[in-house]
Amino acid sequence: EFCRNNNIAVCNVQGGSAFAVAEYCIGSVITLSRQLHLGNSALHLGEYTSIRSKMLKKKMVSLQSQNVGIVGFGSIGRETAKLFNLMGCQILCFDLVAPDPVEVKKVGANISDLPTLLSQSDIVSLHVPLTTETEDLITKTELRLMKNNAILVNAARGGVVNEFDLASVIESEQIKGAVVDVYSKEPISSENPLLNLSPIAKERVFFSPHIAGITKQSWTELFRSSWENLSLFFDNKTPKNRQI
């Protein structure tokens, strides 16, 4: 209200970090699917033979021919779908707002309802904002629809996934694992159920500190676009993607 009443423009830089987030999703899923994170610390401890055997027993999986479900088909979801498709994956997409068929076709995707997407996908990647509609979008009900070899990726917002339910299905091996970049409370609390998984269950989670969209290139684009909008505003021109 203050911005509206004082002629202060509020704008969104759309898609500025889309490639960075998509790249993160690809990289983190490869890391988890190939168990690469296990080798990093083990070799420093002289566990070359044992960790290699452990990784082989876990049956490392490539992205090629995997079914990927994209939940949220905005600029980030579309870019993520595009990269997974380039890696040889089949793409399903779901959004609370019907996806544009033209954009769907561009990335080789098929529109799906959420239960079908969850039940058919080997990888489920979330790209929705946190709203009253998306809070707890993924709970135990939805997680139980997923394959037991599936990976859930949350590089969207922490509140989209119920963390207690996610911890439960990972602990019980109802899904293969998860990539988690965002949390219901940030910085993440020591009481977060995902940090209190058993040591074996923790091996099935790739953690990062809300960093998916941050690269040198993405920040450069965000600042460039923001500066362009400032210039437009003070030149009495219409800023791009104005929200207020």
mmCIF file of C-alpha atoms in Angstrom:
data_model
loop_
_atom_site.group_PDB
_atom_site.id
_atom_site.type_symbol
_atom_site.label_atom_id
_atom_site.label_comp_id
_atom_site.label_asym_id
_atom_site.label_seq_id
_atom_site.Cartn_x
_atom_site.Cartn_y
_atom_site.Cartn_z
ATOM 1 C CA GLU A 1 0.000 0.000 0.000
ATOM 2 C CA PHE A 2 2.853 2.375 0.817
ATOM 3 C CA CYS A 3 4.346 1.844 -2.657
ATOM 4 C CA ARG A 4 0.988 2.347 -4.362
ATOM 5 C CA ASN A 5 0.329 5.538 -2.427
ATOM 6 C CA ASN A 6 3.776 6.992 -3.085
ATOM 7 C CA ASN A 7 4.222 6.143 -6.769
ATOM 8 C CA ILE A 8 6.998 3.648 -6.065
ATOM 9 C CA ALA A 9 7.254 1.041 -8.798
ATOM 10 C CA VAL A 10 7.692 -2.566 -7.729
ATOM 11 C CA CYS A 11 8.964 -4.773 -10.537
ATOM 12 C CA ASN A 12 9.909 -8.394 -11.017
ATOM 13 C CA VAL A 13 12.982 -9.473 -12.970
ATOM 14 C CA GLN A 14 11.470 -12.506 -14.669
ATOM 15 C CA GLY A 15 13.728 -15.358 -15.663
ATOM 16 C CA GLY A 16 16.951 -13.746 -14.463
ATOM 17 C CA SER A 17 17.990 -16.846 -12.537
ATOM 18 C CA ALA A 18 16.095 -19.426 -14.605
ATOM 19 C CA PHE A 19 19.127 -21.016 -16.227
ATOM 20 C CA ALA A 20 21.071 -21.066 -12.960
ATOM 21 C CA VAL A 21 18.249 -22.893 -11.158
ATOM 22 C CA ALA A 22 17.767 -25.316 -14.057
ATOM 23 C CA GLU A 23 21.499 -26.016 -14.118
ATOM 24 C CA TYR A 24 21.458 -26.614 -10.360
ATOM 25 C CA CYS A 25 18.603 -29.119 -10.717
ATOM 26 C CA ILE A 26 20.463 -31.045 -13.408
ATOM 27 C CA GLY A 27 23.740 -31.037 -11.500
ATOM 28 C CA SER A 28 22.306 -31.973 -8.113
ATOM 29 C CA VAL A 29 20.163 -34.780 -9.534
ATOM 30 C CA ILE A 30 23.203 -36.195 -11.327
ATOM 31 C CA THR A 31 25.172 -35.951 -8.084
ATOM 32 C CA LEU A 32 22.503 -37.827 -6.143
ATOM 33 C CA SER A 33 21.656 -40.348 -8.865
ATOM 34 C CA ARG A 34 25.314 -41.213 -9.382
ATOM 35 C CA GLN A 35 26.077 -41.067 -5.625
ATOM 36 C CA LEU A 36 28.952 -38.674 -6.345
ATOM 37 C CA HIS A 37 28.536 -36.870 -3.022
ATOM 38 C CA LEU A 38 29.521 -40.028 -1.138
ATOM 39 C CA GLY A 39 32.941 -40.214 -2.759
ATOM 40 C CA ASN A 40 34.040 -36.679 -1.956
ATOM 41 C CA SER A 41 34.653 -37.090 1.777
ATOM 42 C CA ALA A 42 35.372 -40.830 1.736
ATOM 43 C CA LEU A 43 38.508 -40.553 -0.380
ATOM 44 C CA HIS A 44 39.992 -38.047 2.053
ATOM 45 C CA LEU A 45 39.566 -40.724 4.727
ATOM 46 C CA GLY A 46 41.382 -43.353 2.663
ATOM 47 C CA GLU A 47 38.196 -45.298 1.893
ATOM 48 C CA TYR A 48 38.738 -45.670 -1.850
ATOM 49 C CA THR A 49 37.881 -49.373 -2.204
ATOM 50 C CA SER A 50 35.016 -49.438 0.277
ATOM 51 C CA ILE A 51 33.254 -46.342 -1.067
ATOM 52 C CA ARG A 52 33.641 -47.528 -4.667
ATOM 53 C CA SER A 53 31.992 -50.821 -3.737
ATOM 54 C CA LYS A 54 29.241 -48.982 -1.873
ATOM 55 C CA MET A 55 28.548 -46.706 -4.855
ATOM 56 C CA LEU A 56 28.399 -49.686 -7.221
ATOM 57 C CA LYS A 57 25.952 -51.502 -4.938
ATOM 58 C CA LYS A 58 23.661 -48.474 -4.978
ATOM 59 C CA LYS A 59 23.263 -48.902 -8.767
ATOM 60 C CA MET A 60 24.130 -45.487 -10.133
ATOM 61 C CA VAL A 61 21.583 -44.147 -12.631
ATOM 62 C CA SER A 62 22.022 -41.804 -15.617
ATOM 63 C CA LEU A 63 19.491 -39.152 -16.626
ATOM 64 C CA GLN A 64 19.000 -40.612 -20.072
ATOM 65 C CA SER A 65 15.471 -42.021 -20.604
ATOM 66 C CA GLN A 66 14.266 -40.898 -17.153
ATOM 67 C CA ASN A 67 10.758 -39.472 -16.730
ATOM 68 C CA VAL A 68 10.894 -35.971 -15.244
ATOM 69 C CA GLY A 69 7.889 -34.175 -13.758
ATOM 70 C CA ILE A 70 8.018 -30.387 -13.658
ATOM 71 C CA VAL A 71 5.624 -28.864 -11.104
ATOM 72 C CA GLY A 72 5.220 -25.183 -11.941
ATOM 73 C CA PHE A 73 5.680 -24.128 -15.549
ATOM 74 C CA GLY A 74 6.874 -20.541 -15.265
ATOM 75 C CA SER A 75 10.190 -19.311 -16.644
ATOM 76 C CA ILE A 76 12.252 -21.473 -14.272
ATOM 77 C CA GLY A 77 10.121 -24.570 -14.761
ATOM 78 C CA ARG A 78 10.313 -24.215 -18.543
ATOM 79 C CA GLU A 79 14.080 -23.777 -18.508
ATOM 80 C CA THR A 80 14.478 -26.795 -16.236
ATOM 81 C CA ALA A 81 12.254 -28.879 -18.515
ATOM 82 C CA LYS A 82 14.324 -27.779 -21.504
ATOM 83 C CA LEU A 83 17.630 -28.893 -19.944
ATOM 84 C CA PHE A 84 16.261 -32.235 -18.749
ATOM 85 C CA ASN A 85 14.820 -32.812 -22.224
ATOM 86 C CA LEU A 86 18.230 -32.115 -23.767
ATOM 87 C CA MET A 87 19.650 -34.803 -21.468
ATOM 88 C CA GLY A 88 17.319 -37.371 -23.022
ATOM 89 C CA CYS A 89 14.493 -37.246 -20.465
ATOM 90 C CA GLN A 90 10.752 -37.442 -21.093
ATOM 91 C CA ILE A 91 8.947 -34.464 -19.570
ATOM 92 C CA LEU A 92 5.579 -34.136 -17.853
ATOM 93 C CA CYS A 93 4.445 -30.736 -16.581
ATOM 94 C CA PHE A 94 1.771 -29.514 -14.189
ATOM 95 C CA ASP A 95 0.777 -26.032 -13.089
ATOM 96 C CA LEU A 96 -2.138 -24.627 -11.103
ATOM 97 C CA VAL A 97 -2.523 -22.234 -14.041
ATOM 98 C CA ALA A 98 -2.926 -24.151 -17.302
ATOM 99 C CA PRO A 99 0.455 -24.210 -19.106
ATOM 100 C CA ASP A 100 0.693 -22.535 -22.508
ATOM 101 C CA PRO A 101 0.602 -25.374 -25.093
ATOM 102 C CA VAL A 102 3.087 -23.491 -27.288
ATOM 103 C CA GLU A 103 5.617 -23.283 -24.439
ATOM 104 C CA VAL A 104 4.945 -26.925 -23.559
ATOM 105 C CA LYS A 105 5.759 -27.986 -27.109
ATOM 106 C CA LYS A 106 8.973 -25.943 -27.162
ATOM 107 C CA VAL A 107 10.499 -28.043 -24.392
ATOM 108 C CA GLY A 108 9.103 -31.376 -25.546
ATOM 109 C CA ALA A 109 6.756 -31.745 -22.569
ATOM 110 C CA ASN A 110 3.312 -33.217 -22.028
ATOM 111 C CA ILE A 111 0.706 -31.600 -19.767
ATOM 112 C CA SER A 112 -0.376 -33.753 -16.823
ATOM 113 C CA ASP A 113 -2.428 -33.629 -13.652
ATOM 114 C CA LEU A 114 -0.421 -33.735 -10.421
ATOM 115 C CA PRO A 115 -1.241 -37.323 -9.282
ATOM 116 C CA THR A 116 -0.319 -38.749 -12.691
ATOM 117 C CA LEU A 117 2.885 -36.717 -12.811
ATOM 118 C CA LEU A 118 3.919 -37.906 -9.349
ATOM 119 C CA SER A 119 3.183 -41.550 -10.037
ATOM 120 C CA GLN A 120 4.963 -41.676 -13.398
ATOM 121 C CA SER A 121 8.062 -39.550 -12.779
ATOM 122 C CA ASP A 122 11.517 -40.755 -11.782
ATOM 123 C CA ILE A 123 12.436 -37.160 -10.923
ATOM 124 C CA VAL A 124 9.970 -34.539 -9.652
ATOM 125 C CA SER A 125 11.229 -30.943 -9.740
ATOM 126 C CA LEU A 126 9.262 -28.179 -7.989
ATOM 127 C CA HIS A 127 9.163 -24.624 -9.383
ATOM 128 C CA VAL A 128 6.194 -22.857 -7.802
ATOM 129 C CA PRO A 129 6.004 -19.737 -5.611
ATOM 130 C CA LEU A 130 4.885 -20.053 -1.995
ATOM 131 C CA THR A 131 1.238 -18.977 -1.829
ATOM 132 C CA THR A 132 -1.840 -20.079 0.074
ATOM 133 C CA GLU A 133 -2.500 -22.491 -2.805
ATOM 134 C CA THR A 134 0.977 -24.035 -2.868
ATOM 135 C CA GLU A 135 1.764 -24.206 0.870
ATOM 136 C CA ASP A 136 2.075 -27.906 1.741
ATOM 137 C CA LEU A 137 1.432 -28.766 -1.895
ATOM 138 C CA ILE A 138 3.569 -31.874 -1.335
ATOM 139 C CA THR A 139 2.633 -33.858 1.773
ATOM 140 C CA LYS A 140 2.687 -37.534 2.674
ATOM 141 C CA THR A 141 -0.376 -38.041 0.449
ATOM 142 C CA GLU A 142 1.492 -36.822 -2.643
ATOM 143 C CA LEU A 143 4.828 -38.397 -1.672
ATOM 144 C CA ARG A 144 3.195 -41.819 -1.386
ATOM 145 C CA LEU A 145 2.156 -41.541 -5.033
ATOM 146 C CA MET A 146 5.791 -41.346 -6.102
ATOM 147 C CA LYS A 147 7.884 -44.295 -7.251
ATOM 148 C CA ASN A 148 10.190 -45.843 -4.669
ATOM 149 C CA ASN A 149 13.115 -45.046 -6.990
ATOM 150 C CA ALA A 150 12.081 -41.386 -7.450
ATOM 151 C CA ILE A 151 13.949 -38.225 -6.470
ATOM 152 C CA LEU A 152 12.174 -35.053 -5.331
ATOM 153 C CA VAL A 153 13.879 -31.711 -6.069
ATOM 154 C CA ASN A 154 12.830 -28.605 -4.159
ATOM 155 C CA ALA A 155 14.614 -25.504 -5.412
ATOM 156 C CA ALA A 156 11.426 -23.426 -5.110
ATOM 157 C CA ARG A 157 10.333 -22.505 -1.567
ATOM 158 C CA GLY A 158 10.564 -24.473 1.668
ATOM 159 C CA GLY A 159 6.907 -24.298 2.626
ATOM 160 C CA VAL A 160 5.828 -26.022 -0.592
ATOM 161 C CA VAL A 161 6.910 -29.376 0.878
ATOM 162 C CA ASN A 162 5.947 -30.654 4.310
ATOM 163 C CA GLU A 163 9.393 -31.372 5.741
ATOM 164 C CA PHE A 164 8.189 -33.852 8.382
ATOM 165 C CA ASP A 165 6.442 -35.899 5.710
ATOM 166 C CA LEU A 166 9.447 -35.758 3.390
ATOM 167 C CA ALA A 167 11.782 -36.881 6.178
ATOM 168 C CA SER A 168 9.422 -39.758 6.951
ATOM 169 C CA VAL A 169 9.290 -41.145 3.407
ATOM 170 C CA ILE A 170 13.056 -40.806 2.973
ATOM 171 C CA GLU A 171 13.714 -42.578 6.268
ATOM 172 C CA SER A 172 11.367 -45.410 5.310
ATOM 173 C CA GLU A 173 12.782 -45.552 1.743
ATOM 174 C CA GLN A 174 9.388 -44.912 0.175
ATOM 175 C CA ILE A 175 11.239 -42.669 -2.283
ATOM 176 C CA LYS A 176 14.868 -42.851 -3.354
ATOM 177 C CA GLY A 177 15.896 -39.424 -2.115
ATOM 178 C CA ALA A 178 15.633 -35.668 -2.342
ATOM 179 C CA VAL A 179 17.489 -32.549 -3.385
ATOM 180 C CA VAL A 180 16.700 -29.750 -0.924
ATOM 181 C CA ASP A 181 17.841 -26.160 -1.451
ATOM 182 C CA VAL A 182 15.104 -24.338 0.481
ATOM 183 C CA TYR A 183 13.614 -24.729 3.945
ATOM 184 C CA SER A 184 10.519 -23.685 5.883
ATOM 185 C CA LYS A 185 12.774 -21.586 8.152
ATOM 186 C CA GLU A 186 16.026 -20.108 6.879
ATOM 187 C CA PRO A 187 18.747 -20.379 7.997
ATOM 188 C CA ILE A 188 17.776 -23.998 8.569
ATOM 189 C CA SER A 189 17.157 -24.889 12.217
ATOM 190 C CA SER A 190 18.896 -27.790 13.947
ATOM 191 C CA GLU A 191 15.378 -29.018 14.756
ATOM 192 C CA ASN A 192 14.510 -29.436 11.067
ATOM 193 C CA PRO A 193 13.472 -33.090 10.583
ATOM 194 C CA LEU A 194 15.622 -33.380 7.469
ATOM 195 C CA LEU A 195 18.741 -32.680 9.543
ATOM 196 C CA ASN A 196 17.685 -35.343 12.014
ATOM 197 C CA LEU A 197 17.496 -38.247 9.610
ATOM 198 C CA SER A 198 19.531 -41.344 10.380
ATOM 199 C CA PRO A 199 23.057 -41.352 8.867
ATOM 200 C CA ILE A 200 22.001 -43.848 6.190
ATOM 201 C CA ALA A 201 18.923 -41.824 5.245
ATOM 202 C CA LYS A 202 20.985 -38.609 5.056
ATOM 203 C CA GLU A 203 23.033 -40.204 2.288
ATOM 204 C CA ARG A 204 19.892 -40.043 0.160
ATOM 205 C CA VAL A 205 19.575 -36.262 0.504
ATOM 206 C CA PHE A 206 21.587 -33.554 -1.258
ATOM 207 C CA PHE A 207 21.472 -30.376 0.860
ATOM 208 C CA SER A 208 22.393 -26.836 -0.166
ATOM 209 C CA PRO A 209 21.784 -23.404 1.457
ATOM 210 C CA HIS A 210 19.253 -21.694 -0.872
ATOM 211 C CA ILE A 211 21.883 -21.223 -3.541
ATOM 212 C CA ALA A 212 20.283 -22.719 -6.669
ATOM 213 C CA GLY A 213 19.700 -19.458 -8.519
ATOM 214 C CA ILE A 214 22.949 -17.741 -7.610
ATOM 215 C CA THR A 215 25.765 -17.614 -10.146
ATOM 216 C CA LYS A 216 27.963 -14.814 -11.431
ATOM 217 C CA GLN A 217 25.926 -14.723 -14.641
ATOM 218 C CA SER A 218 22.498 -14.769 -12.995
ATOM 219 C CA TRP A 219 23.366 -11.959 -10.576
ATOM 220 C CA THR A 220 24.806 -9.911 -13.427
ATOM 221 C CA GLU A 221 21.514 -10.256 -15.311
ATOM 222 C CA LEU A 222 19.433 -9.474 -12.224
ATOM 223 C CA PHE A 223 21.363 -6.284 -11.505
ATOM 224 C CA ARG A 224 21.437 -5.255 -15.184
ATOM 225 C CA SER A 225 17.675 -5.669 -15.535
ATOM 226 C CA SER A 226 17.024 -3.903 -12.241
ATOM 227 C CA TRP A 227 19.196 -0.950 -13.276
ATOM 228 C CA GLU A 228 17.422 -0.782 -16.634
ATOM 229 C CA ASN A 229 14.078 -0.555 -14.828
ATOM 230 C CA LEU A 230 15.374 2.206 -12.554
ATOM 231 C CA SER A 231 16.421 4.174 -15.618
ATOM 232 C CA LEU A 232 13.054 3.666 -17.302
ATOM 233 C CA PHE A 233 11.193 4.764 -14.166
ATOM 234 C CA PHE A 234 13.170 7.966 -13.679
ATOM 235 C CA ASP A 235 12.869 8.766 -17.385
ATOM 236 C CA ASN A 236 9.081 8.607 -16.893
ATOM 237 C CA LYS A 237 8.834 5.451 -18.991
ATOM 238 C CA THR A 238 7.054 2.220 -18.111
ATOM 239 C CA PRO A 239 9.320 -0.269 -16.283
ATOM 240 C CA LYS A 240 9.282 -3.893 -17.377
ATOM 241 C CA ASN A 241 7.263 -6.470 -15.428
ATOM 242 C CA ARG A 242 5.761 -3.886 -13.089
ATOM 243 C CA GLN A 243 3.755 -5.491 -10.284
ATOM 244 C CA ILE A 244 2.661 -2.282 -8.525
#
